Amino acid sequence: MLINENTCVSSSRVLLVPYSKHHVPKYHEWMKDPEIQEATASEPLTLEEEYQMQQSWRQDADKLTFITCQPIPSTSSYKIKSTDDDASDRMIGDVNLFLKLEEHDSNDQELDNALEEVVVGEVELMIAEKHLQRRGYGRASLICFLSYVVAHMDQILSEYQGRTGSMRVGGPEIVSAKRLEYFVVRIAASNERSVALFKSLGFTTVSDEPNVFGELELRKYGLEDSGELQAWMKHYGIDAYRELPYN
């Protein structure tokens, strides 16, 4: 997505920056790790393919991506120094949102035999630096990321629909997407730490049984209320949340 191309999200625990070209070499090294490949269900790419993927994630209207970095000083006047504050030695992982459409029966009485498009947001979270795992960076990344998404939901949906077009199927008319129905994450059932992390933020399992890929699906509804996000920040000691220019 282009919505965050000039914006970063800063807090006392993490700095989230747009996935940029200078991040690719470090990201490429991360993705050589067999454990990360298994956890993310990814195939290894060449460095050239990784650069192409970075461009896709930046430009595609159904993908919102931030690179997670170590935090910067929490002063209101601080200006992000690209390639400095988000240099390779400060990179920790990434957090992503992938949007897709689902069809639901419309509740609008004036639209006979119509389907309503609702958007579902699949979340992916990775803390790639192993020595920084189990230190709260994943939870802080997720809370800050969801805070950004909720604050910019209208713009995100507008960009998504404006650049992907309106979907139509064989018979019924389809009405424009108006909301994000829920967030979803799919995690290997054996990854108990990640499952516990998402459950701590109100995600619930759709089924206790994993799917054919050995994954549990967890969903989170009703994040329109920023009060819940603020409560999480207070509970987990995340201060000085703010958006800053990124160039």
PDB file of C-alpha atoms in Angstrom:
ATOM      1  CA  MET A   1       0.000   0.000   0.000  1.00  0.00           C
ATOM      2  CA  LEU A   2       1.005   3.591  -0.562  1.00  0.00           C
ATOM      3  CA  ILE A   3      -0.798   5.008   2.479  1.00  0.00           C
ATOM      4  CA  ASN A   4       2.208   4.529   4.766  1.00  0.00           C
ATOM      5  CA  GLU A   5       5.017   5.268   2.294  1.00  0.00           C
ATOM      6  CA  ASN A   6       5.957   8.513   4.081  1.00  0.00           C
ATOM      7  CA  THR A   7       4.882   7.605   7.615  1.00  0.00           C
ATOM      8  CA  CYS A   8       6.454   5.693  10.468  1.00  0.00           C
ATOM      9  CA  VAL A   9       4.947   4.705  13.813  1.00  0.00           C
ATOM     10  CA  SER A  10       7.048   5.373  16.881  1.00  0.00           C
ATOM     11  CA  SER A  11       6.607   4.269  20.485  1.00  0.00           C
ATOM     12  CA  SER A  12       8.722   3.628  23.549  1.00  0.00           C
ATOM     13  CA  ARG A  13       8.986  -0.067  22.607  1.00  0.00           C
ATOM     14  CA  VAL A  14       9.289  -0.232  18.807  1.00  0.00           C
ATOM     15  CA  LEU A  15       9.651   1.832  15.651  1.00  0.00           C
ATOM     16  CA  LEU A  16       7.625   0.739  12.609  1.00  0.00           C
ATOM     17  CA  VAL A  17       8.851   1.995   9.228  1.00  0.00           C
ATOM     18  CA  PRO A  18       7.700   1.362   5.641  1.00  0.00           C
ATOM     19  CA  TYR A  19       9.440  -1.589   3.989  1.00  0.00           C
ATOM     20  CA  SER A  20      12.047   0.149   1.827  1.00  0.00           C
ATOM     21  CA  LYS A  21      14.759  -0.876  -0.599  1.00  0.00           C
ATOM     22  CA  HIS A  22      17.589  -0.546   1.919  1.00  0.00           C
ATOM     23  CA  HIS A  23      15.867  -3.094   4.184  1.00  0.00           C
ATOM     24  CA  VAL A  24      15.959  -5.860   1.576  1.00  0.00           C
ATOM     25  CA  PRO A  25      19.482  -7.283   2.153  1.00  0.00           C
ATOM     26  CA  LYS A  26      18.820  -7.850   5.874  1.00  0.00           C
ATOM     27  CA  TYR A  27      15.340  -9.215   5.167  1.00  0.00           C
ATOM     28  CA  HIS A  28      16.852 -11.568   2.590  1.00  0.00           C
ATOM     29  CA  GLU A  29      19.267 -12.899   5.215  1.00  0.00           C
ATOM     30  CA  TRP A  30      16.397 -13.493   7.634  1.00  0.00           C
ATOM     31  CA  MET A  31      14.480 -15.494   5.073  1.00  0.00           C
ATOM     32  CA  LYS A  32      17.372 -17.913   4.550  1.00  0.00           C
ATOM     33  CA  ASP A  33      16.698 -19.321   8.022  1.00  0.00           C
ATOM     34  CA  PRO A  34      14.841 -22.672   7.709  1.00  0.00           C
ATOM     35  CA  GLU A  35      12.949 -22.010  10.954  1.00  0.00           C
ATOM     36  CA  ILE A  36      11.656 -18.685   9.626  1.00  0.00           C
ATOM     37  CA  GLN A  37      10.763 -20.291   6.302  1.00  0.00           C
ATOM     38  CA  GLU A  38       8.728 -22.922   8.138  1.00  0.00           C
ATOM     39  CA  ALA A  39       7.060 -20.413  10.474  1.00  0.00           C
ATOM     40  CA  THR A  40       6.080 -18.116   7.596  1.00  0.00           C
ATOM     41  CA  ALA A  41       5.328 -20.875   5.069  1.00  0.00           C
ATOM     42  CA  SER A  42       7.792 -19.197   2.708  1.00  0.00           C
ATOM     43  CA  GLU A  43      10.121 -20.405  -0.008  1.00  0.00           C
ATOM     44  CA  PRO A  44      13.639 -18.944  -0.265  1.00  0.00           C
ATOM     45  CA  LEU A  45      14.018 -16.222  -2.890  1.00  0.00           C
ATOM     46  CA  THR A  46      17.024 -14.837  -4.695  1.00  0.00           C
ATOM     47  CA  LEU A  47      18.116 -11.339  -3.720  1.00  0.00           C
ATOM     48  CA  GLU A  48      16.718 -10.005  -6.998  1.00  0.00           C
ATOM     49  CA  GLU A  49      13.370 -11.697  -6.298  1.00  0.00           C
ATOM     50  CA  GLU A  50      13.398 -10.205  -2.796  1.00  0.00           C
ATOM     51  CA  TYR A  51      13.756  -6.701  -4.266  1.00  0.00           C
ATOM     52  CA  GLN A  52      10.817  -7.417  -6.570  1.00  0.00           C
ATOM     53  CA  MET A  53       8.777  -8.619  -3.593  1.00  0.00           C
ATOM     54  CA  GLN A  54       9.583  -5.432  -1.688  1.00  0.00           C
ATOM     55  CA  GLN A  55       8.226  -3.357  -4.563  1.00  0.00           C
ATOM     56  CA  SER A  56       5.099  -5.505  -4.693  1.00  0.00           C
ATOM     57  CA  TRP A  57       4.448  -5.118  -0.978  1.00  0.00           C
ATOM     58  CA  ARG A  58       4.953  -1.357  -1.217  1.00  0.00           C
ATOM     59  CA  GLN A  59       2.665  -0.883  -4.227  1.00  0.00           C
ATOM     60  CA  ASP A  60      -0.032  -3.579  -4.028  1.00  0.00           C
ATOM     61  CA  ALA A  61      -3.306  -2.191  -2.664  1.00  0.00           C
ATOM     62  CA  ASP A  62      -4.059  -5.319  -0.628  1.00  0.00           C
ATOM     63  CA  LYS A  63      -0.835  -5.338   1.430  1.00  0.00           C
ATOM     64  CA  LEU A  64       0.181  -3.046   4.289  1.00  0.00           C
ATOM     65  CA  THR A  65       3.700  -3.652   5.583  1.00  0.00           C
ATOM     66  CA  PHE A  66       5.992  -2.194   8.219  1.00  0.00           C
ATOM     67  CA  ILE A  67       9.494  -3.219   9.247  1.00  0.00           C
ATOM     68  CA  THR A  68       9.896  -3.382  13.024  1.00  0.00           C
ATOM     69  CA  CYS A  69      12.979  -1.657  14.416  1.00  0.00           C
ATOM     70  CA  GLN A  70      14.313  -0.852  17.841  1.00  0.00           C
ATOM     71  CA  PRO A  71      12.776   2.328  19.304  1.00  0.00           C
ATOM     72  CA  ILE A  72      14.106   5.852  18.963  1.00  0.00           C
ATOM     73  CA  PRO A  73      14.352   8.504  21.727  1.00  0.00           C
ATOM     74  CA  SER A  74      10.842   9.508  22.806  1.00  0.00           C
ATOM     75  CA  THR A  75      11.118  13.249  22.201  1.00  0.00           C
ATOM     76  CA  SER A  76       8.343  15.028  20.354  1.00  0.00           C
ATOM     77  CA  SER A  77      10.762  16.942  18.126  1.00  0.00           C
ATOM     78  CA  TYR A  78      12.675  13.884  16.978  1.00  0.00           C
ATOM     79  CA  LYS A  79      12.905  13.415  13.207  1.00  0.00           C
ATOM     80  CA  ILE A  80      13.411   9.969  11.727  1.00  0.00           C
ATOM     81  CA  LYS A  81      16.684   9.526   9.907  1.00  0.00           C
ATOM     82  CA  SER A  82      16.059   7.025   7.121  1.00  0.00           C
ATOM     83  CA  THR A  83      18.857   4.432   6.744  1.00  0.00           C
ATOM     84  CA  ASP A  84      20.060   5.472  10.222  1.00  0.00           C
ATOM     85  CA  ASP A  85      17.217   4.901  12.697  1.00  0.00           C
ATOM     86  CA  ASP A  86      16.096   1.944  10.570  1.00  0.00           C
ATOM     87  CA  ALA A  87      19.548   0.652   9.619  1.00  0.00           C
ATOM     88  CA  SER A  88      20.050  -3.088   9.286  1.00  0.00           C
ATOM     89  CA  ASP A  89      21.452  -3.435  12.813  1.00  0.00           C
ATOM     90  CA  ARG A  90      18.249  -1.898  14.217  1.00  0.00           C
ATOM     91  CA  MET A  91      15.841  -4.118  12.284  1.00  0.00           C
ATOM     92  CA  ILE A  92      13.958  -6.705  14.358  1.00  0.00           C
ATOM     93  CA  GLY A  93      11.215  -8.151  12.136  1.00  0.00           C
ATOM     94  CA  ASP A  94       8.068  -7.139  10.293  1.00  0.00           C
ATOM     95  CA  VAL A  95       4.300  -6.895  10.622  1.00  0.00           C
ATOM     96  CA  ASN A  96       1.831  -7.117   7.745  1.00  0.00           C
ATOM     97  CA  LEU A  97      -1.834  -6.899   6.839  1.00  0.00           C
ATOM     98  CA  PHE A  98      -3.219  -8.686   3.784  1.00  0.00           C
ATOM     99  CA  LEU A  99      -6.730  -7.673   2.737  1.00  0.00           C
ATOM    100  CA  LYS A 100      -9.259  -9.828   0.919  1.00  0.00           C
ATOM    101  CA  LEU A 101     -12.968  -9.675   0.154  1.00  0.00           C
ATOM    102  CA  GLU A 102     -15.683 -11.952   1.454  1.00  0.00           C
ATOM    103  CA  GLU A 103     -19.343 -11.881   0.454  1.00  0.00           C
ATOM    104  CA  HIS A 104     -22.115 -11.533   3.030  1.00  0.00           C
ATOM    105  CA  ASP A 105     -25.842 -11.058   2.564  1.00  0.00           C
ATOM    106  CA  SER A 106     -26.645  -7.353   2.608  1.00  0.00           C
ATOM    107  CA  ASN A 107     -28.892  -6.000   5.385  1.00  0.00           C
ATOM    108  CA  ASP A 108     -30.035  -3.133   3.156  1.00  0.00           C
ATOM    109  CA  GLN A 109     -33.770  -3.641   2.492  1.00  0.00           C
ATOM    110  CA  GLU A 110     -33.589  -1.564  -0.698  1.00  0.00           C
ATOM    111  CA  LEU A 111     -31.105  -3.918  -2.331  1.00  0.00           C
ATOM    112  CA  ASP A 112     -32.889  -7.083  -3.368  1.00  0.00           C
ATOM    113  CA  ASN A 113     -30.777 -10.185  -3.902  1.00  0.00           C
ATOM    114  CA  ALA A 114     -27.582  -8.236  -3.182  1.00  0.00           C
ATOM    115  CA  LEU A 115     -24.370  -9.248  -1.515  1.00  0.00           C
ATOM    116  CA  GLU A 116     -22.281  -6.933   0.611  1.00  0.00           C
ATOM    117  CA  GLU A 117     -18.510  -6.986   0.299  1.00  0.00           C
ATOM    118  CA  VAL A 118     -16.773  -7.111   3.654  1.00  0.00           C
ATOM    119  CA  VAL A 119     -13.029  -6.927   4.009  1.00  0.00           C
ATOM    120  CA  VAL A 120     -11.058  -9.427   6.065  1.00  0.00           C
ATOM    121  CA  GLY A 121      -7.551  -8.522   7.230  1.00  0.00           C
ATOM    122  CA  GLU A 122      -5.004 -11.300   7.672  1.00  0.00           C
ATOM    123  CA  VAL A 123      -2.206 -10.345  10.058  1.00  0.00           C
ATOM    124  CA  GLU A 124       1.336 -11.683   9.902  1.00  0.00           C
ATOM    125  CA  LEU A 125       3.939 -10.960  12.571  1.00  0.00           C
ATOM    126  CA  MET A 126       7.615 -11.910  12.695  1.00  0.00           C
ATOM    127  CA  ILE A 127      10.403 -11.149  15.135  1.00  0.00           C
ATOM    128  CA  ALA A 128      13.325 -12.487  13.130  1.00  0.00           C
ATOM    129  CA  GLU A 129      16.197 -11.610  15.455  1.00  0.00           C
ATOM    130  CA  LYS A 130      16.253 -14.628  17.751  1.00  0.00           C
ATOM    131  CA  HIS A 131      18.130 -12.910  20.577  1.00  0.00           C
ATOM    132  CA  LEU A 132      15.296 -10.351  20.726  1.00  0.00           C
ATOM    133  CA  GLN A 133      12.446 -12.851  20.861  1.00  0.00           C
ATOM    134  CA  ARG A 134      10.424 -13.283  24.076  1.00  0.00           C
ATOM    135  CA  ARG A 135      11.144  -9.681  25.058  1.00  0.00           C
ATOM    136  CA  GLY A 136       7.812  -8.090  24.184  1.00  0.00           C
ATOM    137  CA  TYR A 137       8.742  -6.717  20.777  1.00  0.00           C
ATOM    138  CA  GLY A 138       6.186  -8.861  18.974  1.00  0.00           C
ATOM    139  CA  ARG A 139       3.287  -7.749  21.157  1.00  0.00           C
ATOM    140  CA  ALA A 140       4.371  -4.102  20.999  1.00  0.00           C
ATOM    141  CA  SER A 141       4.665  -4.313  17.201  1.00  0.00           C
ATOM    142  CA  LEU A 142       1.202  -5.794  16.907  1.00  0.00           C
ATOM    143  CA  ILE A 143      -0.446  -3.255  19.229  1.00  0.00           C
ATOM    144  CA  CYS A 144       1.171  -0.293  17.457  1.00  0.00           C
ATOM    145  CA  PHE A 145       0.357  -1.749  14.049  1.00  0.00           C
ATOM    146  CA  LEU A 146      -3.302  -2.364  14.889  1.00  0.00           C
ATOM    147  CA  SER A 147      -3.513   1.147  16.338  1.00  0.00           C
ATOM    148  CA  TYR A 148      -2.303   2.547  13.024  1.00  0.00           C
ATOM    149  CA  VAL A 149      -4.721   0.374  11.043  1.00  0.00           C
ATOM    150  CA  VAL A 150      -7.738   1.357  13.151  1.00  0.00           C
ATOM    151  CA  ALA A 151      -6.831   5.064  12.988  1.00  0.00           C
ATOM    152  CA  HIS A 152      -6.570   4.929   9.193  1.00  0.00           C
ATOM    153  CA  MET A 153      -9.254   2.367   8.430  1.00  0.00           C
ATOM    154  CA  ASP A 154     -11.229   4.595   6.054  1.00  0.00           C
ATOM    155  CA  GLN A 155      -8.151   5.486   4.013  1.00  0.00           C
ATOM    156  CA  ILE A 156      -6.975   1.864   3.933  1.00  0.00           C
ATOM    157  CA  LEU A 157     -10.337   0.642   2.658  1.00  0.00           C
ATOM    158  CA  SER A 158     -10.493   3.481   0.153  1.00  0.00           C
ATOM    159  CA  GLU A 159      -7.080   2.657  -1.288  1.00  0.00           C
ATOM    160  CA  TYR A 160      -7.858  -1.043  -1.314  1.00  0.00           C
ATOM    161  CA  GLN A 161     -11.132  -0.664  -3.156  1.00  0.00           C
ATOM    162  CA  GLY A 162      -9.977   2.190  -5.383  1.00  0.00           C
ATOM    163  CA  ARG A 163      -6.989   0.307  -6.730  1.00  0.00           C
ATOM    164  CA  THR A 164      -8.402  -3.228  -6.823  1.00  0.00           C
ATOM    165  CA  GLY A 165     -11.830  -2.343  -8.231  1.00  0.00           C
ATOM    166  CA  SER A 166     -15.230  -3.635  -7.199  1.00  0.00           C
ATOM    167  CA  MET A 167     -15.695  -7.379  -7.364  1.00  0.00           C
ATOM    168  CA  ARG A 168     -18.718  -8.877  -9.109  1.00  0.00           C
ATOM    169  CA  VAL A 169     -19.916 -12.443  -9.388  1.00  0.00           C
ATOM    170  CA  GLY A 170     -22.286 -14.251 -11.712  1.00  0.00           C
ATOM    171  CA  GLY A 171     -25.694 -13.178 -10.447  1.00  0.00           C
ATOM    172  CA  PRO A 172     -26.196 -10.875  -7.462  1.00  0.00           C
ATOM    173  CA  GLU A 173     -25.030  -7.294  -7.403  1.00  0.00           C
ATOM    174  CA  ILE A 174     -22.218  -6.605  -4.973  1.00  0.00           C
ATOM    175  CA  VAL A 175     -22.220  -3.523  -2.772  1.00  0.00           C
ATOM    176  CA  SER A 176     -19.064  -1.563  -1.940  1.00  0.00           C
ATOM    177  CA  ALA A 177     -16.927  -2.665   0.971  1.00  0.00           C
ATOM    178  CA  LYS A 178     -17.691  -0.445   3.969  1.00  0.00           C
ATOM    179  CA  ARG A 179     -15.796  -2.011   6.831  1.00  0.00           C
ATOM    180  CA  LEU A 180     -13.203  -4.502   7.916  1.00  0.00           C
ATOM    181  CA  GLU A 181     -15.184  -7.422   9.270  1.00  0.00           C
ATOM    182  CA  TYR A 182     -12.430  -8.980  11.373  1.00  0.00           C
ATOM    183  CA  PHE A 183      -8.697  -9.576  11.705  1.00  0.00           C
ATOM    184  CA  VAL A 184      -7.463 -13.128  11.256  1.00  0.00           C
ATOM    185  CA  VAL A 185      -4.153 -14.861  11.886  1.00  0.00           C
ATOM    186  CA  ARG A 186      -3.100 -18.406  11.044  1.00  0.00           C
ATOM    187  CA  ILE A 187      -0.404 -19.920  13.234  1.00  0.00           C
ATOM    188  CA  ALA A 188       1.162 -23.383  13.382  1.00  0.00           C
ATOM    189  CA  ALA A 189      -0.531 -25.214  16.243  1.00  0.00           C
ATOM    190  CA  SER A 190       2.911 -26.116  17.588  1.00  0.00           C
ATOM    191  CA  ASN A 191       3.839 -22.422  17.933  1.00  0.00           C
ATOM    192  CA  GLU A 192       2.357 -22.020  21.388  1.00  0.00           C
ATOM    193  CA  ARG A 193       4.114 -18.704  22.085  1.00  0.00           C
ATOM    194  CA  SER A 194       2.558 -16.975  19.083  1.00  0.00           C
ATOM    195  CA  VAL A 195      -0.865 -18.431  19.798  1.00  0.00           C
ATOM    196  CA  ALA A 196      -0.645 -17.154  23.383  1.00  0.00           C
ATOM    197  CA  LEU A 197       0.475 -13.710  22.183  1.00  0.00           C
ATOM    198  CA  PHE A 198      -2.532 -13.238  19.917  1.00  0.00           C
ATOM    199  CA  LYS A 199      -4.922 -14.636  22.524  1.00  0.00           C
ATOM    200  CA  SER A 200      -3.590 -12.070  25.014  1.00  0.00           C
ATOM    201  CA  LEU A 201      -4.909  -9.386  22.634  1.00  0.00           C
ATOM    202  CA  GLY A 202      -8.387 -10.815  22.294  1.00  0.00           C
ATOM    203  CA  PHE A 203      -7.960 -13.109  19.298  1.00  0.00           C
ATOM    204  CA  THR A 204      -9.957 -16.318  19.675  1.00  0.00           C
ATOM    205  CA  THR A 205      -9.604 -19.649  17.907  1.00  0.00           C
ATOM    206  CA  VAL A 206     -12.219 -20.570  15.314  1.00  0.00           C
ATOM    207  CA  SER A 207     -11.678 -24.249  16.130  1.00  0.00           C
ATOM    208  CA  ASP A 208      -9.557 -26.153  18.604  1.00  0.00           C
ATOM    209  CA  GLU A 209      -8.531 -28.452  15.765  1.00  0.00           C
ATOM    210  CA  PRO A 210      -5.812 -27.289  13.348  1.00  0.00           C
ATOM    211  CA  ASN A 211      -6.532 -27.162   9.619  1.00  0.00           C
ATOM    212  CA  VAL A 212      -4.984 -29.479   7.024  1.00  0.00           C
ATOM    213  CA  PHE A 213      -1.795 -27.388   7.154  1.00  0.00           C
ATOM    214  CA  GLY A 214      -1.496 -27.838  10.927  1.00  0.00           C
ATOM    215  CA  GLU A 215      -2.515 -24.233  11.608  1.00  0.00           C
ATOM    216  CA  LEU A 216      -4.915 -22.704  14.091  1.00  0.00           C
ATOM    217  CA  GLU A 217      -7.064 -19.825  12.870  1.00  0.00           C
ATOM    218  CA  LEU A 218      -7.680 -16.995  15.332  1.00  0.00           C
ATOM    219  CA  ARG A 219      -9.943 -14.012  14.774  1.00  0.00           C
ATOM    220  CA  LYS A 220     -10.448 -10.630  16.374  1.00  0.00           C
ATOM    221  CA  TYR A 221     -13.686  -8.669  15.906  1.00  0.00           C
ATOM    222  CA  GLY A 222     -14.634  -5.181  16.999  1.00  0.00           C
ATOM    223  CA  LEU A 223     -11.440  -3.136  17.083  1.00  0.00           C
ATOM    224  CA  GLU A 224     -13.185   0.061  15.974  1.00  0.00           C
ATOM    225  CA  ASP A 225     -12.994   1.276  19.565  1.00  0.00           C
ATOM    226  CA  SER A 226      -9.535   2.728  20.159  1.00  0.00           C
ATOM    227  CA  GLY A 227     -10.136   2.467  23.911  1.00  0.00           C
ATOM    228  CA  GLU A 228      -9.192  -1.202  23.839  1.00  0.00           C
ATOM    229  CA  LEU A 229      -5.936  -0.389  22.072  1.00  0.00           C
ATOM    230  CA  GLN A 230      -5.128   2.343  24.583  1.00  0.00           C
ATOM    231  CA  ALA A 231      -5.788  -0.090  27.418  1.00  0.00           C
ATOM    232  CA  TRP A 232      -3.353  -2.573  25.879  1.00  0.00           C
ATOM    233  CA  MET A 233      -0.700   0.127  25.577  1.00  0.00           C
ATOM    234  CA  LYS A 234      -1.089   1.070  29.224  1.00  0.00           C
ATOM    235  CA  HIS A 235      -1.103  -2.552  30.384  1.00  0.00           C
ATOM    236  CA  TYR A 236       2.017  -3.505  28.427  1.00  0.00           C
ATOM    237  CA  GLY A 237       3.973  -0.307  29.086  1.00  0.00           C
ATOM    238  CA  ILE A 238       3.898   1.135  25.572  1.00  0.00           C
ATOM    239  CA  ASP A 239       4.251   4.915  25.782  1.00  0.00           C
ATOM    240  CA  ALA A 240       4.797   7.849  23.409  1.00  0.00           C
ATOM    241  CA  TYR A 241       2.828   6.362  20.510  1.00  0.00           C
ATOM    242  CA  ARG A 242       2.899   8.763  17.581  1.00  0.00           C
ATOM    243  CA  GLU A 243       3.155   8.951  13.808  1.00  0.00           C
ATOM    244  CA  LEU A 244       6.173  10.718  12.342  1.00  0.00           C
ATOM    245  CA  PRO A 245       7.217  11.696   8.811  1.00  0.00           C
ATOM    246  CA  TYR A 246       9.426   9.217   6.979  1.00  0.00           C
ATOM    247  CA  ASN A 247      11.439  10.229   3.934  1.00  0.00           C
TER     248      ASN A 247
END
